[in-house]
XYZ file of C-alpha atoms in Angstrom:
618
model
C 0.000 0.000 0.000
C 1.348 3.394 -0.974
C 1.726 6.291 1.444
C -1.102 8.093 -0.328
C -3.397 5.101 -0.011
C -2.469 4.686 3.636
C -3.210 8.348 4.331
C -6.538 8.063 2.534
C -7.459 5.035 4.604
C -6.600 6.818 7.854
C -8.816 9.724 6.875
C -11.620 7.302 6.078
C -11.264 5.719 9.505
C -11.433 9.088 11.213
C -14.586 10.012 9.304
C -16.187 6.687 10.236
C -15.548 7.274 13.929
C -16.795 10.853 13.866
C -20.003 9.958 12.042
C -20.914 7.144 14.414
C -19.654 8.536 17.668
C -16.691 7.762 19.874
C -16.709 4.886 22.331
C -16.895 5.801 26.006
C -14.190 4.372 28.242
C -16.954 3.505 30.657
C -18.946 1.542 28.097
C -17.767 -1.948 28.959
C -20.369 -4.505 29.916
C -20.382 -6.131 33.345
C -19.038 -9.688 33.341
C -22.079 -10.773 35.318
C -24.680 -9.048 33.142
C -27.739 -11.131 32.337
C -31.251 -10.840 30.956
C -33.882 -9.999 33.524
C -37.494 -11.132 33.365
C -38.619 -7.590 32.714
C -36.081 -7.122 29.931
C -34.701 -3.877 31.334
C -31.067 -2.859 31.550
C -29.986 -3.782 35.060
C -27.334 -2.081 37.147
C -25.030 -5.033 36.515
C -24.986 -4.494 32.770
C -27.913 -6.638 31.644
C -29.384 -6.055 28.209
C -33.074 -5.645 27.505
C -35.140 -7.693 25.094
C -35.445 -4.583 22.934
C -31.816 -5.126 21.894
C -29.680 -1.964 22.214
C -26.100 -2.134 20.946
C -23.784 -4.040 23.271
C -21.334 -1.508 24.638
C -18.778 -4.140 25.533
C -18.778 -5.411 21.958
C -18.198 -1.934 20.614
C -15.340 -1.526 23.061
C -13.827 -4.730 21.695
C -13.836 -3.267 18.210
C -12.430 0.040 19.381
C -9.617 -1.657 21.288
C -8.827 -4.148 18.557
C -8.714 -1.562 15.834
C -6.712 1.014 17.748
C -4.199 -1.582 18.904
C -3.274 -3.305 15.664
C -2.928 -2.777 11.958
C -1.030 -0.281 9.884
C -3.489 2.611 9.715
C -5.076 1.333 6.529
C -8.698 1.698 5.531
C -10.650 2.159 8.694
C -8.682 -0.285 10.792
C -12.139 -1.223 12.069
C -15.288 -2.998 11.086
C -18.194 -1.065 9.668
C -18.900 1.881 11.900
C -17.671 0.376 15.172
C -21.200 -0.897 15.698
C -21.261 -4.422 14.310
C -22.467 -5.757 17.668
C -24.335 -8.978 18.427
C -27.928 -8.723 17.319
C -29.182 -10.060 20.650
C -26.584 -8.924 23.143
C -26.069 -10.105 26.662
C -23.345 -10.954 29.102
C -21.852 -13.956 30.751
C -23.141 -15.490 33.946
C -22.380 -18.593 35.958
C -23.440 -20.848 38.741
C -21.242 -22.816 41.072
C -21.457 -26.153 42.748
C -21.865 -26.388 46.458
C -19.276 -28.477 48.245
C -16.231 -30.333 47.052
C -18.057 -33.203 45.369
C -21.070 -31.468 43.874
C -24.564 -32.944 43.742
C -25.438 -36.525 44.533
C -22.690 -37.101 47.098
C -22.635 -40.625 48.436
C -20.887 -42.666 51.053
C -17.423 -42.947 49.528
C -17.018 -46.426 51.009
C -19.926 -47.756 48.974
C -18.705 -49.798 45.997
C -19.622 -48.714 42.481
C -20.309 -50.513 39.242
C -20.633 -54.221 39.794
C -19.694 -53.874 43.433
C -23.253 -53.635 44.729
C -23.650 -49.906 45.438
C -25.996 -47.702 43.416
C -25.500 -43.968 43.010
C -28.505 -41.672 43.252
C -28.464 -37.985 42.429
C -29.705 -35.616 45.114
C -30.845 -33.063 42.511
C -34.582 -32.446 42.459
C -34.634 -30.861 39.003
C -32.177 -29.987 36.202
C -30.301 -26.729 36.682
C -29.995 -24.015 34.049
C -27.211 -21.488 33.648
C -27.815 -17.866 32.756
C -27.839 -16.430 29.218
C -24.768 -14.572 28.044
C -21.812 -14.273 25.738
C -18.855 -16.661 25.850
C -15.580 -15.478 24.418
C -13.916 -18.128 22.309
C -10.719 -19.566 23.738
C -7.430 -19.197 21.902
C -7.698 -22.808 20.778
C -11.239 -22.269 19.473
C -10.344 -19.042 17.679
C -7.337 -20.549 15.960
C -9.075 -23.787 14.980
C -12.061 -21.851 13.636
C -9.820 -19.786 11.374
C -7.972 -22.885 10.168
C -11.259 -24.629 9.337
C -12.893 -21.607 7.690
C -9.828 -20.718 5.610
C -8.240 -24.137 4.939
C -6.623 -23.099 1.674
C -4.417 -20.553 3.471
C -2.489 -23.328 5.212
C 0.513 -21.875 7.021
C 0.097 -18.527 5.297
C -1.008 -16.771 8.475
C 0.178 -16.766 12.081
C -1.657 -16.444 15.369
C -0.540 -13.833 17.881
C -2.936 -15.012 20.591
C -1.584 -15.717 24.070
C -2.582 -18.657 26.232
C -5.821 -18.211 28.154
C -5.869 -17.943 31.928
C -6.535 -21.136 33.844
C -9.393 -20.971 36.314
C -9.817 -22.605 39.693
C -11.283 -25.609 37.886
C -7.944 -26.181 36.159
C -9.368 -25.457 32.693
C -8.639 -22.543 30.362
C -12.228 -22.142 29.116
C -13.560 -20.550 32.314
C -16.338 -18.147 31.270
C -15.490 -15.701 34.027
C -11.870 -15.318 32.907
C -12.378 -15.172 29.142
C -12.461 -11.415 28.763
C -11.079 -9.172 26.031
C -8.314 -7.207 27.686
C -6.323 -4.564 25.831
C -3.608 -7.133 25.218
C -6.118 -9.677 23.923
C -7.622 -7.051 21.609
C -4.178 -6.188 20.202
C -3.385 -9.854 19.687
C -6.703 -10.461 17.977
C -6.116 -7.480 15.683
C -2.632 -8.754 14.798
C -4.012 -12.220 14.073
C -6.844 -10.785 11.959
C -4.310 -8.710 10.051
C -2.252 -11.811 9.325
C -5.272 -13.743 8.051
C -6.426 -10.748 6.014
C -3.029 -10.407 4.365
C -3.005 -14.120 3.597
C -6.446 -13.869 1.998
C -5.294 -10.880 -0.052
C -2.164 -12.725 -1.184
C -4.201 -15.761 -2.205
C -7.177 -13.855 -3.599
C -6.778 -15.135 -7.139
C -7.108 -18.722 -5.880
C -9.490 -18.108 -2.966
C -11.831 -15.689 -4.730
C -11.215 -15.391 -8.500
C -13.065 -12.377 -9.824
C -13.333 -10.821 -13.293
C -12.682 -7.072 -13.587
C -15.915 -5.128 -13.192
C -17.502 -7.820 -11.011
C -15.753 -6.881 -7.796
C -18.879 -5.851 -5.890
C -20.635 -9.107 -6.760
C -17.585 -11.144 -5.777
C -17.247 -9.262 -2.491
C -20.910 -9.964 -1.717
C -20.450 -13.654 -2.413
C -17.353 -13.770 -0.202
C -19.176 -11.921 2.590
C -22.203 -14.220 2.459
C -20.103 -17.388 2.559
C -17.339 -16.453 4.985
C -19.537 -14.185 7.094
C -21.935 -17.065 7.695
C -19.091 -19.329 8.817
C -17.403 -16.712 11.002
C -20.615 -15.415 12.601
C -22.063 -18.940 12.704
C -25.344 -17.681 11.305
C -26.497 -15.688 8.258
C -25.697 -11.976 8.409
C -28.600 -9.634 8.980
C -29.505 -7.231 6.197
C -28.055 -4.256 8.083
C -24.827 -6.131 8.820
C -24.470 -7.061 5.171
C -25.021 -3.470 4.106
C -22.494 -2.150 6.618
C -19.798 -4.644 5.696
C -20.252 -4.070 1.964
C -20.017 -0.321 2.539
C -16.811 -0.935 4.436
C -15.460 -3.131 1.628
C -16.377 -0.499 -0.976
C -14.580 2.215 0.990
C -11.523 -0.005 1.269
C -11.666 -0.841 -2.439
C -11.914 2.842 -3.326
C -9.051 3.765 -1.004
C -6.670 1.018 -2.128
C -7.676 0.441 -5.724
C -7.031 -3.262 -5.124
C -9.712 -5.933 -4.961
C -7.321 -8.311 -3.180
C -6.444 -5.781 -0.483
C -10.059 -4.727 0.005
C -11.117 -8.352 0.532
C -8.253 -8.666 2.995
C -9.608 -5.683 4.921
C -13.109 -7.168 4.823
C -11.705 -10.403 6.280
C -10.036 -8.464 9.086
C -13.272 -6.653 9.924
C -15.196 -9.916 10.121
C -12.607 -11.570 12.377
C -12.418 -8.554 14.698
C -16.192 -8.440 15.037
C -17.676 -9.482 18.397
C -19.960 -11.795 16.443
C -16.927 -13.954 15.691
C -15.079 -13.500 18.971
C -18.063 -14.340 21.190
C -20.416 -17.294 21.265
C -23.953 -16.027 21.684
C -26.078 -17.971 24.164
C -28.769 -15.323 24.470
C -31.841 -16.933 22.916
C -35.307 -15.531 23.394
C -37.499 -15.354 26.470
C -40.238 -17.978 26.414
C -42.307 -17.986 29.578
C -40.072 -18.429 32.610
C -36.878 -19.301 30.726
C -34.710 -18.387 27.776
C -34.590 -20.764 24.802
C -31.528 -20.703 22.535
C -32.087 -20.419 18.800
C -30.983 -23.041 16.306
C -27.773 -21.270 15.286
C -26.767 -20.769 18.908
C -27.299 -24.480 19.493
C -25.243 -25.316 16.391
C -22.376 -23.219 17.761
C -22.683 -24.818 21.189
C -22.613 -28.289 19.663
C -19.645 -27.562 17.459
C -17.424 -25.814 19.999
C -18.281 -28.172 22.859
C -17.769 -31.392 20.924
C -15.352 -30.493 18.110
C -13.560 -27.379 19.362
C -14.233 -25.358 16.229
C -16.847 -23.404 14.283
C -19.912 -25.207 12.921
C -19.508 -26.756 9.502
C -21.636 -25.700 6.547
C -23.640 -28.896 6.975
C -24.367 -28.190 10.650
C -25.400 -24.619 9.869
C -27.718 -25.961 7.157
C -29.323 -28.261 9.711
C -29.801 -25.283 12.033
C -31.425 -23.308 9.219
C -33.885 -26.174 8.705
C -34.674 -26.285 12.434
C -33.376 -29.832 12.887
C -31.419 -29.277 16.121
C -34.278 -29.502 18.584
C -34.876 -32.886 20.201
C -32.488 -34.152 22.897
C -32.049 -37.402 20.965
C -30.874 -35.568 17.835
C -28.545 -33.348 19.831
C -26.938 -36.275 21.663
C -26.453 -38.219 18.434
C -24.945 -35.154 16.731
C -22.648 -34.581 19.692
C -21.407 -38.165 19.554
C -20.799 -37.941 15.810
C -18.724 -34.795 16.350
C -16.742 -36.387 19.183
C -15.946 -39.498 17.170
C -14.720 -37.470 14.193
C -13.304 -33.996 14.685
C -13.769 -33.921 18.464
C -11.010 -36.286 19.534
C -8.647 -33.396 20.226
C -11.283 -31.864 22.513
C -11.168 -34.979 24.693
C -7.375 -34.952 24.651
C -7.457 -31.285 25.696
C -9.688 -32.159 28.634
C -7.284 -34.815 29.881
C -4.215 -32.642 29.335
C -5.771 -29.938 31.516
C -7.242 -32.368 34.048
C -4.157 -34.560 34.454
C -1.367 -32.145 33.471
C 0.777 -34.722 31.667
C 1.452 -32.432 28.673
C 3.950 -30.567 30.852
C 6.260 -33.561 30.485
C 7.882 -31.989 27.416
C 9.291 -29.114 29.497
C 10.536 -31.126 32.473
C 14.190 -32.007 33.099
C 15.501 -35.030 35.000
C 19.247 -34.512 34.985
C 19.925 -37.740 36.828
C 18.039 -40.006 34.402
C 19.935 -40.972 31.284
C 17.919 -40.728 28.082
C 14.940 -38.968 29.694
C 15.154 -35.811 27.582
C 15.114 -37.862 24.389
C 11.942 -39.704 25.455
C 9.768 -36.836 26.714
C 7.845 -36.336 23.472
C 7.367 -40.100 23.151
C 5.954 -40.195 26.693
C 3.345 -37.615 25.748
C 2.463 -39.541 22.597
C 2.188 -42.751 24.599
C -0.411 -41.182 26.877
C -2.333 -39.627 23.992
C -2.508 -43.027 22.282
C -3.446 -44.683 25.574
C -6.386 -42.274 26.062
C -7.411 -42.747 22.441
C -7.430 -46.509 22.895
C -9.345 -46.513 26.193
C -11.846 -43.742 25.469
C -12.546 -44.035 21.747
C -11.486 -47.476 20.544
C -12.790 -49.372 23.589
C -15.519 -46.987 24.761
C -14.161 -46.987 28.281
C -15.012 -44.875 31.293
C -13.138 -43.938 34.440
C -12.877 -47.534 35.644
C -11.140 -48.646 32.450
C -8.939 -45.558 32.388
C -7.694 -46.161 35.914
C -7.184 -49.918 35.689
C -6.263 -50.698 32.061
C -3.654 -53.459 31.944
C -2.019 -52.217 28.752
C -0.110 -49.204 27.493
C 0.959 -47.787 24.112
C 4.673 -46.903 24.036
C 7.039 -46.512 21.118
C 9.675 -49.198 20.801
C 12.370 -46.813 22.014
C 10.247 -45.794 24.997
C 9.534 -49.407 25.928
C 13.289 -49.951 25.919
C 13.741 -46.885 28.142
C 11.174 -48.346 30.551
C 13.114 -51.643 30.453
C 10.014 -53.589 29.438
C 10.460 -57.333 28.838
C 10.131 -58.703 25.265
C 6.431 -59.595 25.655
C 5.675 -55.905 26.288
C 7.685 -54.629 23.322
C 5.326 -53.249 20.622
C 5.724 -54.491 17.062
C 5.011 -50.924 15.933
C 5.292 -47.623 17.762
C 2.335 -46.749 19.999
C 0.619 -50.079 19.514
C -1.193 -51.427 22.608
C 0.886 -53.927 24.578
C 0.285 -55.592 27.966
C 1.941 -53.883 30.884
C 4.576 -56.036 32.587
C 3.353 -57.664 35.783
C 3.925 -55.360 38.747
C 4.610 -52.310 36.553
C 1.358 -50.606 37.483
C -1.994 -50.194 35.732
C -4.030 -47.459 34.141
C -3.511 -43.765 33.570
C -1.507 -43.279 36.753
C 1.125 -45.758 35.601
C 1.869 -43.656 32.518
C 5.422 -42.344 32.449
C 4.283 -38.857 31.440
C 1.957 -38.634 34.456
C 4.356 -40.069 37.011
C 7.326 -38.004 35.791
C 5.239 -34.829 35.840
C 4.105 -35.606 39.383
C 7.647 -35.929 40.703
C 10.661 -33.877 41.713
C 13.580 -33.278 39.324
C 15.782 -35.517 41.462
C 13.339 -37.989 42.961
C 9.794 -39.244 43.198
C 7.178 -37.260 45.113
C 4.586 -38.963 47.312
C 3.161 -35.494 47.945
C 2.527 -34.566 44.305
C 1.186 -37.971 43.366
C -1.043 -38.314 46.405
C -2.259 -34.743 46.146
C -3.386 -35.279 42.553
C -5.645 -38.140 43.631
C -6.844 -36.253 46.716
C -7.952 -33.324 44.549
C -8.820 -34.794 41.145
C -10.274 -38.213 41.970
C -11.731 -37.542 45.424
C -12.688 -33.897 44.690
C -11.321 -32.486 47.926
C -10.478 -28.815 48.322
C -6.769 -28.171 48.810
C -5.943 -25.576 51.502
C -3.614 -22.704 50.583
C 0.089 -23.319 50.989
C 1.253 -21.844 54.320
C 4.198 -19.431 54.432
C 7.745 -20.350 55.456
C 7.632 -23.979 54.353
C 10.954 -25.661 55.190
C 12.999 -27.098 52.347
C 12.600 -30.829 51.842
C 15.821 -32.629 52.668
C 17.612 -33.876 49.538
C 17.666 -37.632 48.858
C 20.657 -39.553 50.145
C 20.976 -42.774 48.181
C 21.448 -45.898 50.249
C 20.769 -44.241 53.610
C 17.025 -43.504 53.692
C 14.110 -44.121 51.334
C 11.935 -41.373 49.894
C 9.013 -42.610 51.972
C 11.034 -42.424 55.175
C 12.301 -38.967 54.300
C 8.810 -37.627 53.594
C 7.294 -39.359 56.613
C 9.904 -37.906 58.969
C 9.674 -34.339 57.704
C 5.903 -34.231 57.240
C 4.856 -36.186 60.329
C 5.153 -33.345 62.844
C 4.405 -29.652 63.222
C 2.425 -27.561 60.769
C 3.234 -29.911 57.857
C 1.431 -32.854 59.381
C -2.057 -31.348 59.235
C -2.063 -31.187 55.444
C 0.373 -33.877 54.341
C -1.402 -36.542 56.376
C -4.302 -36.123 53.923
C -2.419 -37.014 50.746
C 1.118 -38.274 51.375
C -0.190 -41.712 52.466
C -1.883 -42.036 49.046
C 1.336 -41.115 47.272
C 3.329 -43.815 49.066
C 1.586 -46.329 46.815
C 3.608 -45.063 43.828
C 7.067 -45.489 45.314
C 7.993 -48.285 42.934
C 8.160 -45.566 40.223
C 11.105 -43.172 40.137
C 11.202 -39.535 39.057
C 11.085 -40.536 35.376
C 8.110 -42.855 35.811
C 10.269 -45.968 35.465
C 9.585 -49.019 37.603
C 12.153 -49.788 40.306
C 12.140 -52.841 42.526
C 14.211 -51.170 45.239
C 15.409 -47.638 45.921
C 19.125 -48.088 45.514
C 19.870 -50.895 47.956
C 16.872 -50.168 50.185
C 13.561 -52.057 50.035
C 10.434 -50.084 49.102
C 7.272 -50.217 51.206
C 4.067 -49.331 49.297
C 1.559 -50.387 51.949
C -0.588 -47.470 53.037
C -4.144 -46.124 53.211
C -6.441 -43.505 51.655
C -7.607 -40.836 54.143
C -10.870 -38.973 53.571
C -12.637 -36.564 55.924
C -10.659 -37.792 58.923
C -11.389 -41.429 58.223
C -9.725 -44.200 56.240
C -11.464 -45.149 53.012
C -9.392 -48.295 52.588
C -5.942 -49.756 52.998
C -3.879 -50.895 50.021
C -0.580 -52.456 49.017
C 0.962 -50.855 45.964
C -0.201 -48.884 42.938
C -2.275 -51.640 41.356
C -4.235 -52.327 44.522
C -4.721 -48.595 45.072
C -6.088 -47.985 41.562
C -8.303 -51.087 41.636
C -9.993 -50.000 44.855
C -10.311 -46.358 43.797
C -11.996 -47.478 40.579
C -14.752 -49.122 42.646
C -15.701 -45.969 44.549
C -18.752 -44.080 43.192
C -17.151 -40.942 44.636
C -14.286 -41.225 42.143
C -16.601 -41.535 39.140
C -18.752 -38.704 40.463
C -15.655 -36.532 40.745
C -14.419 -37.373 37.248
C -17.849 -36.726 35.706
C -18.113 -33.413 37.554
C -14.806 -32.291 36.060
C -15.865 -33.414 32.596
C -19.135 -31.472 32.821
C -17.329 -28.365 34.090
C -14.971 -28.555 31.117
C -17.844 -28.984 28.659
C -19.981 -26.155 30.055
C -17.104 -23.758 30.771
C -18.390 -23.273 34.310
C -19.370 -25.274 37.364
C -23.111 -25.873 37.279
C -24.650 -27.926 40.038
C -27.339 -30.360 38.854
C -26.869 -29.605 35.141
C -25.345 -32.925 34.050
C -27.348 -35.594 35.874
C -29.389 -37.444 33.235
C -26.739 -40.065 32.435
C -24.395 -39.530 35.334
C -25.563 -42.612 37.162
C -24.903 -44.696 34.040
C -21.358 -43.312 33.855
C -20.729 -43.970 37.545
C -21.977 -47.554 37.258
C -19.855 -48.189 34.173
C -22.834 -48.642 31.858
C -21.502 -45.909 29.561
C -18.034 -44.489 28.966
C -16.509 -41.056 28.505
C -17.766 -40.473 24.961
C -21.375 -41.391 25.700
C -21.465 -39.398 28.929
C -19.914 -36.329 27.335
C -22.325 -36.566 24.385
C -25.257 -36.947 26.802
C -24.656 -33.400 28.031
C -26.127 -32.173 24.731
C -29.450 -33.613 25.847
C -29.503 -31.768 29.170
C -31.966 -28.863 29.508
C -29.045 -26.464 30.090
C -27.769 -27.160 26.591
C -30.764 -25.476 24.940
C -32.221 -23.304 27.704
C -31.134 -20.676 30.195
C -32.721 -19.355 33.365
C -34.071 -15.869 33.854
C -32.464 -14.077 36.786
């Protein structure tokens, strides 16, 4: 773009702002804004049914356009007012207590063990209507799917999203558009726009004199995918006016389409998922396009396909049965990475690629293979075998590469013929997810195992206990001294008295069951020359759930507790909904806890819950 064109574009942008009014610094919407029964604008930023322009959305455009770009035509979308047609704001509910609804006696056996779980919820819960900002992963995957022909021609500038108290990065309360996020979005939109401009001849061939028609066709097709619904007539008019101004300023059809692409990507209609719906009686009912977006992002992690949008246009996404079947189809095809993302956040094993174990020869070379082993293991348990939590915790196989199996010192019968092929775990080498090298090495110290980290993970993530804050002035743990004292003895001595004892007595005993695995997740018969003792117990609420001897016994007994399956399903529902909602995921929870259905079927069942298509009026 020439200096003259750039100057012309800047002048155009200034005129656009002056004609439509500047954005007030105080115009941001409250994070907790919601639709009231009366439809009025509440003090907390709620939006009425009459549909005024969402101030927060306009602020997003103002921030994004002032932060990025090169001062070209407008640097903004049409008029700074391309706001959601039915605006609202995010809201949330929270569960009460560490284990959520339907808490049971944790000593009662689950599955085939004779105990039966019963939910304590009287009726299904509904969240509140609002807007959900797409996560970085969702934004990037949407752009890749909508513009597949661009390949690696564009680059994302988006930072990682904040992780909430739930451990997930899709927490509705934290997904806000800060100034930094707006700048990063603008930079990313600029990159995609430039890639579209560079590939215009292939992406959008257009004969001279037909530019306006071609731009309209591009807007209708890509706007529908990006906004996840057809554009309104006023939106279409505004965007085409913006394109025409850009085309006049630059004299280039390719560049003007690039600017149009940027405006669409920077629009709140792309950045936010609308779950606003329409008030029907005493609740809000989501429209078909909102449901299509919810299905696609929840179960495939990306924007709805053309086919799914067509189904929404025909009104086919209504019955719970259809929604559950559609959800399962998405999970079994494009949604596998969504499930992997859940486990990576829930378990934390993806951190293995950044961990160092200086005292373990060959560890650095096997870190990536460890991560792949666990990904293949989850794929095999969850998708290929339809397993649930019981199978995940007690599976007697794993999926290493040949080099990794050698690193683990597996015997010949556990050596895969091909990399990442399922093989039986050697006897005594542990079972299930918590025998995976990536998990055990992540939950360890750089120079030794860690009963604290391993026990604490189970205490929090399988038993759903709250972890108290770390007290100040914690003494340094004494370093290991090979041949003189075992890790268990060292931890027991230091954590058995004083302020440490109150907390560590809750989870260290659980972690002692893993002491046959070193800091790299490798099995060891002894610790140096010292025998290892893995006999211990599982504390819970001041009592002992059960005693065990070793990792396999520990995992087998945990897998029979309804409390464990309740905890896992609660985490899965929180991940799917982006917030903790008590009593919103109960329809098939009992079937998951009993082992009747696995992860895929339970996750898909959430699409049939009332919360998936309805919201409550505050």
